[in-house]
Amino acid sequence: MLTGILVAIIGIALILFARSITTLIHELGHAIPSLLFTEEPVVICVGSYENLNKSKGIKFGRLTLFFTLNIFNWNQGLCLHKGVTTFIQNLLIIIGGPFASLLVGLGLIYIVRTMNLGEYGITVVMFLLVSAIWDFLVNIIPQTRPLVTHHGQIVYNDGYQLQLLLQQQGLSKQQQQAVEQFKSKNYNKVLDLLKDDLPNKLKTVGIQQIYVESLLHSGAVADAEEQFYHFFGQKKLNSTDFSLIGAIKIEQNEYANAIQAYDRAIYLDYQNPLLLNQKGLCHSNMADYEDAIVAYSKSLLYNRDYYDAFLNRAYALIKLKRLDLAAKDLQQAAAINGNHPKTFFHIGLLKKAEGDNAEALKNLQKAQDMGFEHHGLDYYISEVRGLRD
């Protein structure tokens, strides 16, 4: 029995070793061309999707490697870069990761076929070989299911990024500029660039979604809904489409309809923490805090470092007077991003609920001074001041 346990432990150790090595190599495949093509810092995260607060960093010039202390997460990786401007640069950076994984896999196949490594050597190499080929396949095959960072940002796998990049090359110059403006959240500029192409010259799904979302974010909710059904009313909707319907219905304060849309999206993409968080927000807006907590908890099940989900669940817990649990969620949120005004706002709400009006005012005022916007912030500050006086 002890022999079986020892073999299992060694097997787990080899899997962790192989996954961490090949994940790092894959991300270096993205990082090296990023360093060559830009003069900006490049960050590699091994073990998380951008949560640097729980990671240890090693700096090599403009390249910084961040590793989490939890080795069981070292199969996750992300390369962060900026400053890339041309199609070729983007192309080489995207395919750099899969190419590195494939190159390692082919090199290990050559080693296995030509070298006498012995039983133990073959075992280690085979673990690395399988892991490298796995990294290549899961990244080069386009997946529309996104990764969600702890900031709530959507990141797609390399294959889908490559597909979007190639689609973008088929757009007009103005439409390509609109895509870049959309990435920078300049939604009014997007609409200005696309106004001469409306609506029949927007041929690809990507540019259609960008147009609808820009209308939504610029406040033209009715137009966003009309154009959504113009573009997508005759096609089979996917998770992204249902999510966009949900976002439109939220802006129209139709939270029950938004929940229905998010339920359809979640059915098609049940591990997407962003969708579950949005569903929780709908329940919170309807004062269904118990259901909201269930949705937020599921969101955190699929992304244990999701900052907004911790804050939103804490808000629902405060409303239900479960202050000890709310405090734990706010501790988690502060560990992820303790300097964000949203953190101070929610801590202020907790302190207000606890009766600590001095700390409540301090945190709420700090959130306001940092430019945080919330429809109830001024009211909460005036209320706490009144209670202090």
PDB file of C-alpha atoms in Angstrom, residues 272-374:
ATOM      1  CA  ASN A 272     -18.091  31.805 -16.865  1.00  0.00           C
ATOM      2  CA  PRO A 273     -17.776  33.776 -13.592  1.00  0.00           C
ATOM      3  CA  LEU A 274     -18.587  37.067 -15.314  1.00  0.00           C
ATOM      4  CA  LEU A 275     -22.051  35.843 -16.340  1.00  0.00           C
ATOM      5  CA  LEU A 276     -22.780  34.522 -12.858  1.00  0.00           C
ATOM      6  CA  ASN A 277     -21.679  37.809 -11.305  1.00  0.00           C
ATOM      7  CA  GLN A 278     -23.977  39.739 -13.659  1.00  0.00           C
ATOM      8  CA  LYS A 279     -26.879  37.479 -12.745  1.00  0.00           C
ATOM      9  CA  GLY A 280     -26.123  38.177  -9.078  1.00  0.00           C
ATOM     10  CA  LEU A 281     -26.253  41.923  -9.741  1.00  0.00           C
ATOM     11  CA  CYS A 282     -29.718  41.521 -11.258  1.00  0.00           C
ATOM     12  CA  HIS A 283     -30.921  39.711  -8.149  1.00  0.00           C
ATOM     13  CA  SER A 284     -29.344  42.397  -5.941  1.00  0.00           C
ATOM     14  CA  ASN A 285     -31.115  45.128  -7.884  1.00  0.00           C
ATOM     15  CA  MET A 286     -34.381  43.283  -7.233  1.00  0.00           C
ATOM     16  CA  ALA A 287     -33.454  42.980  -3.505  1.00  0.00           C
ATOM     17  CA  ASP A 288     -33.328  39.165  -3.867  1.00  0.00           C
ATOM     18  CA  TYR A 289     -30.149  39.009  -1.827  1.00  0.00           C
ATOM     19  CA  GLU A 290     -30.284  35.286  -1.055  1.00  0.00           C
ATOM     20  CA  ASP A 291     -30.381  34.431  -4.765  1.00  0.00           C
ATOM     21  CA  ALA A 292     -27.708  37.041  -5.401  1.00  0.00           C
ATOM     22  CA  ILE A 293     -25.382  35.357  -2.899  1.00  0.00           C
ATOM     23  CA  VAL A 294     -25.896  32.002  -4.619  1.00  0.00           C
ATOM     24  CA  ALA A 295     -24.929  33.526  -7.985  1.00  0.00           C
ATOM     25  CA  TYR A 296     -21.873  35.325  -6.562  1.00  0.00           C
ATOM     26  CA  SER A 297     -20.736  32.159  -4.778  1.00  0.00           C
ATOM     27  CA  LYS A 298     -20.925  30.203  -8.030  1.00  0.00           C
ATOM     28  CA  SER A 299     -18.951  32.969  -9.729  1.00  0.00           C
ATOM     29  CA  LEU A 300     -16.224  32.662  -7.101  1.00  0.00           C
ATOM     30  CA  LEU A 301     -16.251  28.892  -7.502  1.00  0.00           C
ATOM     31  CA  TYR A 302     -14.934  29.363 -11.050  1.00  0.00           C
ATOM     32  CA  ASN A 303     -12.674  32.325 -10.258  1.00  0.00           C
ATOM     33  CA  ARG A 304     -11.465  32.344  -6.672  1.00  0.00           C
ATOM     34  CA  ASP A 305      -9.818  35.746  -7.098  1.00  0.00           C
ATOM     35  CA  TYR A 306     -12.733  37.631  -8.664  1.00  0.00           C
ATOM     36  CA  TYR A 307     -12.583  41.030  -6.973  1.00  0.00           C
ATOM     37  CA  ASP A 308     -16.029  42.305  -7.998  1.00  0.00           C
ATOM     38  CA  ALA A 309     -17.778  39.081  -6.959  1.00  0.00           C
ATOM     39  CA  PHE A 310     -16.307  39.362  -3.436  1.00  0.00           C
ATOM     40  CA  LEU A 311     -17.475  42.979  -3.175  1.00  0.00           C
ATOM     41  CA  ASN A 312     -20.922  42.225  -4.559  1.00  0.00           C
ATOM     42  CA  ARG A 313     -21.427  39.254  -2.264  1.00  0.00           C
ATOM     43  CA  ALA A 314     -20.294  41.370   0.688  1.00  0.00           C
ATOM     44  CA  TYR A 315     -22.894  43.993  -0.255  1.00  0.00           C
ATOM     45  CA  ALA A 316     -25.660  41.367  -0.286  1.00  0.00           C
ATOM     46  CA  LEU A 317     -24.455  39.965   3.043  1.00  0.00           C
ATOM     47  CA  ILE A 318     -24.494  43.445   4.575  1.00  0.00           C
ATOM     48  CA  LYS A 319     -28.086  43.872   3.418  1.00  0.00           C
ATOM     49  CA  LEU A 320     -28.956  40.582   5.143  1.00  0.00           C
ATOM     50  CA  LYS A 321     -27.077  41.660   8.323  1.00  0.00           C
ATOM     51  CA  ARG A 322     -24.561  38.812   8.013  1.00  0.00           C
ATOM     52  CA  LEU A 323     -21.749  41.145   8.903  1.00  0.00           C
ATOM     53  CA  ASP A 324     -19.113  38.581   9.911  1.00  0.00           C
ATOM     54  CA  LEU A 325     -19.344  36.888   6.524  1.00  0.00           C
ATOM     55  CA  ALA A 326     -19.355  40.255   4.762  1.00  0.00           C
ATOM     56  CA  ALA A 327     -16.170  41.221   6.624  1.00  0.00           C
ATOM     57  CA  LYS A 328     -14.448  38.041   5.397  1.00  0.00           C
ATOM     58  CA  ASP A 329     -15.385  38.806   1.794  1.00  0.00           C
ATOM     59  CA  LEU A 330     -14.098  42.363   2.132  1.00  0.00           C
ATOM     60  CA  GLN A 331     -10.821  41.058   3.543  1.00  0.00           C
ATOM     61  CA  GLN A 332     -10.475  38.897   0.433  1.00  0.00           C
ATOM     62  CA  ALA A 333     -11.306  41.827  -1.838  1.00  0.00           C
ATOM     63  CA  ALA A 334      -8.821  44.097  -0.040  1.00  0.00           C
ATOM     64  CA  ALA A 335      -6.118  41.448  -0.422  1.00  0.00           C
ATOM     65  CA  ILE A 336      -6.719  41.511  -4.186  1.00  0.00           C
ATOM     66  CA  ASN A 337      -7.075  45.282  -4.636  1.00  0.00           C
ATOM     67  CA  GLY A 338      -6.956  47.210  -1.383  1.00  0.00           C
ATOM     68  CA  ASN A 339      -6.429  50.632  -2.973  1.00  0.00           C
ATOM     69  CA  HIS A 340      -9.473  50.684  -5.228  1.00  0.00           C
ATOM     70  CA  PRO A 341     -12.233  53.160  -4.262  1.00  0.00           C
ATOM     71  CA  LYS A 342     -14.821  50.351  -4.505  1.00  0.00           C
ATOM     72  CA  THR A 343     -13.022  48.616  -1.645  1.00  0.00           C
ATOM     73  CA  PHE A 344     -13.269  51.703   0.571  1.00  0.00           C
ATOM     74  CA  PHE A 345     -16.929  52.201  -0.361  1.00  0.00           C
ATOM     75  CA  HIS A 346     -17.933  48.699   0.689  1.00  0.00           C
ATOM     76  CA  ILE A 347     -15.838  48.825   3.863  1.00  0.00           C
ATOM     77  CA  GLY A 348     -17.654  52.068   4.641  1.00  0.00           C
ATOM     78  CA  LEU A 349     -21.012  50.306   4.238  1.00  0.00           C
ATOM     79  CA  LEU A 350     -19.857  47.500   6.523  1.00  0.00           C
ATOM     80  CA  LYS A 351     -18.650  49.919   9.213  1.00  0.00           C
ATOM     81  CA  LYS A 352     -21.931  51.817   8.955  1.00  0.00           C
ATOM     82  CA  ALA A 353     -23.858  48.572   9.484  1.00  0.00           C
ATOM     83  CA  GLU A 354     -21.619  47.766  12.473  1.00  0.00           C
ATOM     84  CA  GLY A 355     -22.339  51.170  14.002  1.00  0.00           C
ATOM     85  CA  ASP A 356     -18.755  52.408  13.650  1.00  0.00           C
ATOM     86  CA  ASN A 357     -19.741  55.741  12.105  1.00  0.00           C
ATOM     87  CA  ALA A 358     -16.278  57.315  12.318  1.00  0.00           C
ATOM     88  CA  GLU A 359     -14.675  54.519  10.267  1.00  0.00           C
ATOM     89  CA  ALA A 360     -17.682  54.456   7.949  1.00  0.00           C
ATOM     90  CA  LEU A 361     -17.332  58.154   7.167  1.00  0.00           C
ATOM     91  CA  LYS A 362     -13.567  57.839   6.737  1.00  0.00           C
ATOM     92  CA  ASN A 363     -13.896  55.062   4.143  1.00  0.00           C
ATOM     93  CA  LEU A 364     -16.907  56.495   2.313  1.00  0.00           C
ATOM     94  CA  GLN A 365     -15.245  59.905   2.100  1.00  0.00           C
ATOM     95  CA  LYS A 366     -12.056  58.312   0.756  1.00  0.00           C
ATOM     96  CA  ALA A 367     -14.061  56.518  -1.951  1.00  0.00           C
ATOM     97  CA  GLN A 368     -15.676  59.829  -2.921  1.00  0.00           C
ATOM     98  CA  ASP A 369     -12.329  61.665  -2.944  1.00  0.00           C
ATOM     99  CA  MET A 370     -10.960  58.998  -5.306  1.00  0.00           C
ATOM    100  CA  GLY A 371     -13.770  59.691  -7.779  1.00  0.00           C
ATOM    101  CA  PHE A 372     -15.981  56.687  -7.049  1.00  0.00           C
ATOM    102  CA  GLU A 373     -19.503  57.085  -8.411  1.00  0.00           C
ATOM    103  CA  HIS A 374     -22.530  55.433  -6.823  1.00  0.00           C
TER     104      HIS A 374
END
